[in-house]
């Protein structure tokens, strides 16, 4: 019993804090989560361990912020069995990228060879918004294929030094992050 | 209406398996769990098998800029790396020589970044509108964290000297792709990136 509490509790809590993070090391905005100290030499031990364990090479959060989402706005896991819509707006000051990966950070094979949209490649509506559709079946507009992988991880990278600095200092988001709306499941 | 007498209310009792464990034993187990938690968290950066540096080390020659193959399924250099971009990476080793790093940061989204083997990004220079986009800096060994940290926030990279906190690490130039039509241009600009040894 002693060994179970000590080993299980110690290793289990460390694994959770390194993989999922907590309010000590991450900030969450709806389904999006970021590690504000990622890439910084003065990062906390949990952030450093998270970056090393997952072989990440982040740019310092003095420059840009990277968010990950594994669930939609209603809390359901993002899967290739469903279609989603993401509306990106308000990030026009800098460069941004929205990419889809499987749960282990690998690209999802698709015939269109499309894995991401950036502020340079996305098509915009007349009002400047970018509406991105995620799904396994092709559709007109900004279609990001996610078929063939069970669990999906979305990564939103926003290059905005002011936003990154504010987040690191603990300020609230001035710009809302794009909601991830589930449209239908097959 | 039935009334419950005070004697009928049973005090909550611990399960039998827990009653045999003294509170001192439980406190010691929790304390040891805390120590294991701290040790495990601090050990991961040193013992973790899958750092970005370790993954790329074998594929990259020392002190030479290499343009990676465009990210594609099964050919990702690193997990969660932005796929709509080309990357040039130099694995630096400052044991014998310093390095002169040059790069062209052509458009918004382009960035030059320097990383330790643990992934710490100790210097970053993004492309900025209305600024010269030719970057040239010298990477020299030495310096501890307190000394080099402020340099990561310099406004200009022209002929800058950067003290690397570790003798080995990675230099990365990211070139976001605007689309297929711009691919050749982006690749040509990325090929200008270099990391050349400089005698000390």
Short mmCIF file of C-alpha atoms in Angstrom, two decimals:
data_model
loop_
_atom_site.label_atom_id
_atom_site.label_comp_id
_atom_site.label_asym_id
_atom_site.label_seq_id
_atom_site.Cartn_x
_atom_site.Cartn_y
_atom_site.Cartn_z
CA UNK A 1 0.00 0.00 0.00
CA UNK A 2 2.83 2.34 0.96
CA UNK A 3 4.66 1.70 -2.31
CA UNK A 4 1.45 2.03 -4.33
CA UNK A 5 0.64 5.47 -2.90
CA UNK A 6 4.22 6.69 -3.17
CA UNK A 7 5.03 5.38 -6.64
CA UNK A 8 1.59 5.61 -8.18
CA UNK A 9 0.82 9.01 -6.74
CA UNK A 10 4.24 10.47 -7.49
CA UNK A 11 4.65 9.19 -11.02
CA UNK A 12 0.96 9.51 -11.93
CA UNK A 13 0.69 13.11 -10.81
CA UNK A 14 3.97 13.97 -12.57
CA UNK A 15 2.75 12.36 -15.80
CA UNK A 16 -0.53 14.27 -15.65
CA UNK A 17 1.14 17.62 -14.95
CA UNK A 18 3.62 17.07 -17.80
CA UNK A 19 1.17 15.75 -20.40
CA UNK A 20 -2.07 17.60 -19.68
CA UNK A 21 -0.78 20.49 -17.64
CA UNK A 22 -2.59 22.44 -14.99
CA UNK A 23 -3.38 26.04 -14.21
CA UNK A 24 0.19 26.36 -12.96
CA UNK A 25 1.65 25.85 -16.43
CA UNK A 26 -1.13 26.18 -19.03
CA UNK A 27 -3.86 28.64 -20.01
CA UNK A 28 -7.12 27.47 -21.53
CA UNK A 29 -9.59 29.44 -23.63
CA UNK A 30 -12.57 27.29 -24.50
CA UNK A 31 -11.19 24.14 -26.19
CA UNK A 32 -7.79 25.75 -26.82
CA UNK A 33 -4.87 25.24 -24.44
CA UNK A 34 -1.46 26.87 -24.52
CA UNK A 35 1.76 26.57 -22.52
CA UNK A 36 2.68 30.26 -22.18
CA UNK A 37 6.26 29.62 -21.08
CA UNK A 38 7.03 27.19 -23.92
CA UNK A 39 10.46 27.75 -25.43
CA UNK A 40 11.52 30.25 -22.79
CA UNK A 41 14.79 29.51 -20.99
CA UNK A 42 13.09 30.48 -17.71
CA UNK A 43 10.16 28.09 -18.28
CA UNK A 44 8.77 26.17 -15.32
CA UNK A 45 9.79 22.50 -14.91
CA UNK A 46 6.43 21.16 -16.13
CA UNK A 47 6.61 23.18 -19.35
CA UNK A 48 10.22 22.15 -19.96
CA UNK A 49 9.36 18.49 -19.38
CA UNK A 50 6.33 18.75 -21.68
CA UNK A 51 8.41 20.23 -24.50
CA UNK A 52 11.21 17.68 -24.14
CA UNK A 53 8.95 14.64 -23.75
CA UNK A 54 6.98 15.53 -26.87
CA UNK A 55 10.05 16.54 -28.93
CA UNK A 56 8.65 20.01 -29.53
CA UNK A 57 10.76 22.88 -30.82
CA UNK A 58 8.65 25.94 -30.03
CA UNK A 59 9.51 29.49 -30.86
CA UNK A 60 9.77 31.52 -27.68
CA UNK A 61 6.48 32.89 -26.52
CA UNK A 62 8.02 36.34 -26.77
CA UNK A 63 7.07 36.06 -30.44
CA UNK A 64 4.17 33.70 -31.00
CA UNK A 65 1.64 31.55 -29.20
CA UNK A 66 0.72 27.97 -30.04
CA UNK A 67 -2.64 26.58 -28.95
CA UNK A 68 -3.76 22.96 -29.11
CA UNK A 69 -7.33 21.67 -29.14
CA UNK A 70 -8.44 18.07 -28.76
CA UNK A 71 -12.10 18.81 -28.10
CA UNK A 72 -14.78 20.92 -29.75
CA UNK A 73 -16.66 23.74 -28.08
CA UNK A 74 -19.11 21.30 -26.50
CA UNK A 75 -16.34 19.22 -24.96
CA UNK A 76 -16.57 16.27 -27.37
CA UNK A 77 -13.35 14.73 -28.68
CA UNK A 78 -12.44 15.92 -32.17
CA UNK A 79 -12.55 12.83 -34.38
CA UNK A 80 -12.38 12.05 -38.06
CA UNK A 81 -15.92 10.68 -37.84
CA UNK A 82 -17.39 14.18 -37.55
CA UNK A 83 -17.37 17.44 -39.49
CA UNK A 84 -16.43 20.74 -37.87
CA UNK A 85 -16.40 24.41 -38.73
CA UNK A 86 -13.86 26.90 -37.44
CA UNK A 87 -14.20 30.63 -38.06
CA UNK A 88 -10.93 32.54 -37.73
CA UNK A 89 -11.11 36.30 -37.34
CA UNK A 90 -9.23 39.02 -35.54
CA UNK A 91 -5.68 37.76 -36.15
CA UNK A 92 -4.96 39.90 -39.19
CA UNK A 93 -2.15 41.85 -37.50
CA UNK A 94 0.24 38.93 -37.80
CA UNK A 95 0.78 35.54 -39.35
CA UNK A 96 -1.26 32.55 -38.21
CA UNK A 97 -1.57 28.88 -39.06
CA UNK A 98 -4.21 26.24 -38.33
CA UNK A 99 -3.08 22.64 -38.81
CA UNK A 100 -4.63 19.23 -38.17
CA UNK A 101 -2.62 16.33 -36.76
CA UNK A 102 -3.40 12.95 -35.31
CA UNK A 103 -3.12 12.52 -31.55
CA UNK A 104 0.65 11.92 -31.76
CA UNK A 105 1.42 14.99 -33.83
CA UNK A 106 1.65 13.27 -37.21
CA UNK A 107 0.14 14.66 -40.39
CA UNK A 108 -3.00 13.02 -41.71
CA UNK A 109 -2.63 11.49 -45.15
CA UNK A 110 -5.08 12.86 -47.73
CA UNK A 111 -5.27 12.98 -51.50
CA UNK A 112 -5.44 16.76 -51.58
CA UNK A 113 -2.10 16.95 -49.70
CA UNK A 114 -3.58 19.66 -47.53
CA UNK A 115 -2.57 19.73 -43.90
CA UNK A 116 -3.02 23.34 -42.80
CA UNK A 117 -4.23 26.80 -43.66
CA UNK A 118 -2.30 29.95 -42.91
CA UNK A 119 -3.16 33.63 -43.06
CA UNK A 120 -1.47 33.57 -46.49
CA UNK A 121 -3.28 30.59 -47.98
CA UNK A 122 -6.80 30.76 -46.56
CA UNK A 123 -9.71 32.15 -48.60
CA UNK A 124 -11.66 34.86 -46.80
CA UNK A 125 -15.27 35.93 -46.77
CA UNK A 126 -16.21 39.44 -47.83
CA UNK A 127 -16.11 40.55 -44.19
CA UNK A 128 -12.54 39.25 -43.71
CA UNK A 129 -13.44 36.11 -41.75
CA UNK A 130 -11.89 32.78 -42.70
CA UNK A 131 -14.32 29.88 -42.50
CA UNK A 132 -12.48 26.53 -42.38
CA UNK A 133 -14.31 23.23 -42.74
CA UNK A 134 -12.86 20.06 -41.25
CA UNK A 135 -14.17 16.74 -42.49
CA UNK A 136 -13.31 13.59 -44.36
CA UNK A 137 -15.34 14.47 -47.48
CA UNK A 138 -14.27 17.21 -49.89
CA UNK A 139 -16.22 20.44 -49.94
CA UNK A 140 -15.81 23.86 -51.52
CA UNK A 141 -13.94 26.60 -49.72
CA UNK A 142 -11.32 26.05 -47.06
CA UNK A 143 -11.55 22.29 -46.60
CA UNK A 144 -9.08 20.68 -44.22
CA UNK A 145 -9.24 16.87 -44.61
CA UNK A 146 -9.23 14.88 -41.36
CA UNK A 147 -10.27 11.44 -42.56
CA UNK A 148 -8.25 8.38 -41.62
CA UNK A 149 -7.20 9.35 -38.12
CA UNK A 150 -9.35 8.59 -35.14
CA UNK A 151 -8.48 11.36 -32.68
CA UNK A 152 -7.53 14.77 -34.06
CA UNK A 153 -5.38 17.49 -32.52
CA UNK A 154 -5.73 20.97 -33.95
CA UNK A 155 -2.82 23.38 -33.60
CA UNK A 156 -3.31 27.11 -33.96
CA UNK A 157 -0.14 29.20 -34.13
CA UNK A 158 -0.48 32.98 -33.88
CA UNK A 159 2.51 35.24 -34.41
CA UNK A 160 1.69 38.27 -32.31
CA UNK A 161 4.34 39.46 -29.86
CA UNK A 162 1.94 41.70 -27.92
CA UNK A 163 -0.54 38.87 -27.46
CA UNK A 164 2.24 36.47 -26.41
CA UNK A 165 3.61 38.90 -23.85
CA UNK A 166 0.16 39.58 -22.40
CA UNK A 167 -0.56 35.87 -22.07
CA UNK A 168 2.76 35.22 -20.36
CA UNK A 169 2.00 38.00 -17.89
CA UNK A 170 -1.34 36.36 -17.13
CA UNK A 171 -3.62 38.82 -18.89
CA UNK A 172 -6.94 37.76 -20.37
CA UNK A 173 -7.32 37.26 -24.09
CA UNK A 174 -8.23 40.49 -25.86
CA UNK A 175 -9.15 38.52 -28.98
CA UNK A 176 -11.46 35.51 -28.76
CA UNK A 177 -10.02 32.29 -30.13
CA UNK A 178 -11.90 30.62 -32.98
CA UNK A 179 -14.72 28.37 -31.79
CA UNK A 180 -14.71 24.75 -32.97
CA UNK A 181 -18.30 23.89 -33.87
CA UNK A 182 -19.30 20.30 -34.56
CA UNK A 183 -21.59 20.21 -37.60
CA UNK A 184 -22.48 16.52 -37.89
CA UNK A 185 -21.16 13.04 -37.30
CA UNK A 186 -21.29 10.20 -39.81
CA UNK B 1 -43.13 10.51 9.92
CA UNK B 2 -40.37 8.42 11.38
CA UNK B 3 -37.68 9.92 13.54
CA UNK B 4 -34.08 8.76 13.59
CA UNK B 5 -32.52 8.68 16.99
CA UNK B 6 -29.07 10.02 17.55
CA UNK B 7 -27.86 6.51 18.34
CA UNK B 8 -28.92 5.28 14.90
CA UNK B 9 -26.56 7.65 13.07
CA UNK B 10 -23.36 5.74 12.44
CA UNK B 11 -20.03 7.46 12.35
CA UNK B 12 -18.21 7.14 9.03
CA UNK B 13 -15.58 4.46 9.32
CA UNK B 14 -12.46 3.81 7.31
CA UNK B 15 -12.31 0.68 5.17
CA UNK B 16 -10.70 -2.28 6.92
CA UNK B 17 -7.60 -2.25 4.68
CA UNK B 18 -7.01 1.40 5.54
CA UNK B 19 -7.61 0.92 9.27
CA UNK B 20 -4.50 -1.23 9.40
CA UNK B 21 -2.38 1.63 8.08
CA UNK B 22 -1.27 4.19 10.58
CA UNK B 23 -1.54 7.87 9.78
CA UNK B 24 2.22 8.16 10.01
CA UNK B 25 2.64 5.57 7.27
CA UNK B 26 0.12 7.37 5.11
CA UNK B 27 1.83 10.73 5.65
CA UNK B 28 5.20 9.19 4.79
CA UNK B 29 3.76 7.68 1.60
CA UNK B 30 2.33 11.05 0.53
CA UNK B 31 5.64 12.75 1.32
CA UNK B 32 7.55 10.17 -0.70
CA UNK B 33 5.05 10.57 -3.55
CA UNK B 34 5.81 14.30 -3.55
CA UNK B 35 9.54 13.65 -3.72
CA UNK B 36 9.07 11.16 -6.58
CA UNK B 37 6.85 13.70 -8.37
CA UNK B 38 9.51 16.41 -8.17
CA UNK B 39 12.35 14.07 -9.16
CA UNK B 40 10.41 12.66 -12.11
CA UNK B 41 9.47 16.15 -13.37
CA UNK B 42 13.04 17.42 -13.14
CA UNK B 43 14.50 14.25 -14.65
CA UNK B 44 12.43 14.26 -17.85
CA UNK B 45 14.39 17.09 -19.57
CA UNK B 46 17.65 15.28 -18.81
CA UNK B 47 16.59 11.68 -19.42
CA UNK B 48 13.72 12.09 -21.87
CA UNK B 49 14.39 9.97 -24.96
CA UNK B 50 12.63 12.03 -27.54
CA UNK B 51 13.97 15.59 -27.56
CA UNK B 52 13.80 17.43 -30.87
CA UNK B 53 17.59 17.66 -30.84
CA UNK B 54 17.96 13.90 -30.34
CA UNK B 55 15.52 13.18 -33.16
CA UNK B 56 17.33 15.44 -35.63
CA UNK B 57 20.91 14.83 -34.51
CA UNK B 58 21.64 11.85 -36.74
CA UNK B 59 20.16 13.45 -39.85
CA UNK B 60 22.03 16.74 -39.64
CA UNK B 61 25.72 17.38 -40.30
CA UNK B 62 27.52 19.64 -37.86
CA UNK B 63 27.68 23.38 -38.57
CA UNK B 64 25.97 23.14 -41.91
CA UNK B 65 22.55 24.46 -42.92
CA UNK B 66 20.26 21.78 -44.34
CA UNK B 67 16.87 22.32 -45.94
CA UNK B 68 14.49 19.66 -44.69
CA UNK B 69 12.12 17.84 -46.98
CA UNK B 70 8.69 19.48 -46.98
CA UNK B 71 6.52 18.05 -44.19
CA UNK B 72 4.38 15.15 -45.41
CA UNK B 73 2.66 12.20 -43.72
CA UNK B 74 5.31 9.77 -42.53
CA UNK B 75 8.09 12.28 -43.24
CA UNK B 76 7.57 14.74 -40.39
CA UNK B 77 10.86 15.93 -38.95
CA UNK B 78 9.19 16.67 -35.61
CA UNK B 79 5.68 16.25 -34.19
CA UNK B 80 3.24 19.15 -34.44
CA UNK B 81 5.57 21.12 -36.74
CA UNK B 82 3.63 23.65 -38.83
CA UNK B 83 3.26 21.82 -42.18
CA UNK B 84 2.67 24.78 -44.52
CA UNK B 85 6.31 25.85 -44.28
CA UNK B 86 9.80 24.91 -45.36
CA UNK B 87 12.54 24.59 -42.76
CA UNK B 88 16.30 25.03 -42.85
CA UNK B 89 18.11 23.67 -39.81
CA UNK B 90 21.74 23.80 -38.73
CA UNK B 91 23.03 21.62 -35.89
CA UNK B 92 25.63 23.80 -34.28
CA UNK B 93 28.65 22.68 -32.29
CA UNK B 94 30.71 25.50 -30.83
CA UNK B 95 33.38 23.32 -29.23
CA UNK B 96 36.02 24.37 -31.76
CA UNK B 97 34.68 27.36 -33.63
CA UNK B 98 32.14 30.13 -33.56
CA UNK B 99 29.50 30.39 -36.26
CA UNK B 100 28.42 33.12 -38.60
CA UNK B 101 24.71 32.75 -39.25
CA UNK B 102 23.07 34.49 -42.18
CA UNK B 103 19.49 34.29 -43.38
CA UNK B 104 16.94 36.20 -45.36
CA UNK B 105 13.64 36.66 -43.57
CA UNK B 106 11.54 37.50 -46.57
CA UNK B 107 7.95 37.81 -45.41
CA UNK B 108 5.81 38.00 -42.29
CA UNK B 109 5.84 34.56 -40.67
CA UNK B 110 9.49 33.86 -41.48
CA UNK B 111 11.62 33.47 -38.37
CA UNK B 112 15.16 32.62 -37.35
CA UNK B 113 15.40 30.84 -34.01
CA UNK B 114 18.21 29.37 -31.91
CA UNK B 115 17.55 26.44 -29.56
CA UNK B 116 19.43 24.49 -26.92
CA UNK B 117 19.32 20.66 -27.03
CA UNK B 118 16.50 20.84 -24.47
CA UNK B 119 14.46 23.02 -26.84
CA UNK B 120 14.93 26.34 -25.08
CA UNK B 121 14.59 29.09 -27.66
CA UNK B 122 17.29 31.52 -26.50
CA UNK B 123 17.11 33.82 -29.51
CA UNK B 124 14.44 34.55 -32.09
CA UNK B 125 14.26 37.05 -34.92
CA UNK B 126 11.01 37.32 -36.90
CA UNK B 127 10.64 38.96 -40.28
CA UNK B 128 9.41 42.47 -39.75
CA UNK B 129 7.86 44.81 -42.27
CA UNK B 130 9.83 47.98 -43.07
CA UNK B 131 13.06 46.48 -41.72
CA UNK B 132 16.06 45.03 -43.53
CA UNK B 133 15.38 41.35 -44.05
CA UNK B 134 19.00 40.21 -44.31
CA UNK B 135 20.02 38.85 -40.92
CA UNK B 136 23.62 38.25 -39.92
CA UNK B 137 24.78 37.23 -36.47
CA UNK B 138 27.70 35.48 -34.83
CA UNK B 139 27.09 32.66 -32.40
CA UNK B 140 29.82 32.25 -29.80
CA UNK B 141 30.08 29.85 -26.87
CA UNK B 142 29.69 30.79 -23.26
CA UNK B 143 27.36 32.83 -21.15
CA UNK B 144 24.91 31.62 -18.61
CA UNK B 145 21.18 32.08 -18.70
CA UNK B 146 21.18 35.40 -16.93
CA UNK B 147 23.65 36.84 -19.38
CA UNK B 148 22.07 35.73 -22.60
CA UNK B 149 18.41 36.14 -21.78
CA UNK B 150 18.18 39.89 -22.55
CA UNK B 151 19.76 39.42 -25.99
CA UNK B 152 16.72 37.42 -27.06
CA UNK B 153 14.77 40.64 -27.11
CA UNK B 154 17.08 42.72 -29.26
CA UNK B 155 15.35 44.85 -31.82
CA UNK B 156 17.86 44.28 -34.61
CA UNK B 157 19.95 41.31 -35.63
CA UNK B 158 22.36 43.12 -37.89
CA UNK B 159 25.89 41.92 -37.03
CA UNK B 160 24.82 40.81 -33.59
CA UNK B 161 26.89 38.51 -31.40
CA UNK B 162 24.96 35.93 -29.44
CA UNK B 163 26.43 33.90 -26.58
CA UNK B 164 25.01 30.39 -26.75
CA UNK B 165 24.20 28.85 -23.37
CA UNK B 166 25.18 25.38 -24.62
CA UNK B 167 27.95 24.27 -26.96
CA UNK B 168 25.46 22.29 -29.05
CA UNK B 169 22.01 23.10 -30.32
CA UNK B 170 19.86 23.89 -33.31
CA UNK B 171 19.44 26.91 -35.57
CA UNK B 172 16.17 26.94 -37.49
CA UNK B 173 14.83 29.16 -40.25
CA UNK B 174 11.10 28.80 -40.89
CA UNK B 175 9.73 29.84 -44.25
CA UNK B 176 5.92 29.71 -44.43
CA UNK B 177 4.60 28.86 -47.88
CA UNK B 178 2.16 31.27 -49.46
CA UNK B 179 1.11 28.66 -51.95
CA UNK B 180 2.47 26.49 -54.74
CA UNK B 181 3.18 29.49 -56.96
CA UNK B 182 5.58 30.93 -54.38
CA UNK B 183 7.29 27.67 -53.48
CA UNK B 184 10.30 28.06 -55.77
CA UNK B 185 10.85 31.64 -54.61
CA UNK B 186 10.60 30.66 -50.94
CA UNK B 187 12.99 27.77 -51.44
CA UNK B 188 15.51 30.00 -53.23
CA UNK B 189 15.37 32.53 -50.40
CA UNK B 190 15.70 29.78 -47.82
CA UNK B 191 18.82 28.46 -49.58
CA UNK B 192 20.54 31.73 -48.72
CA UNK B 193 20.49 30.70 -45.06
CA UNK B 194 23.86 29.50 -43.85
CA UNK B 195 25.85 28.74 -40.73
CA UNK B 196 29.56 28.96 -41.47
CA UNK B 197 32.42 28.41 -39.02
CA UNK B 198 34.41 31.45 -37.96
CA UNK B 199 37.88 31.14 -36.42
CA UNK B 200 38.10 32.41 -32.85
#
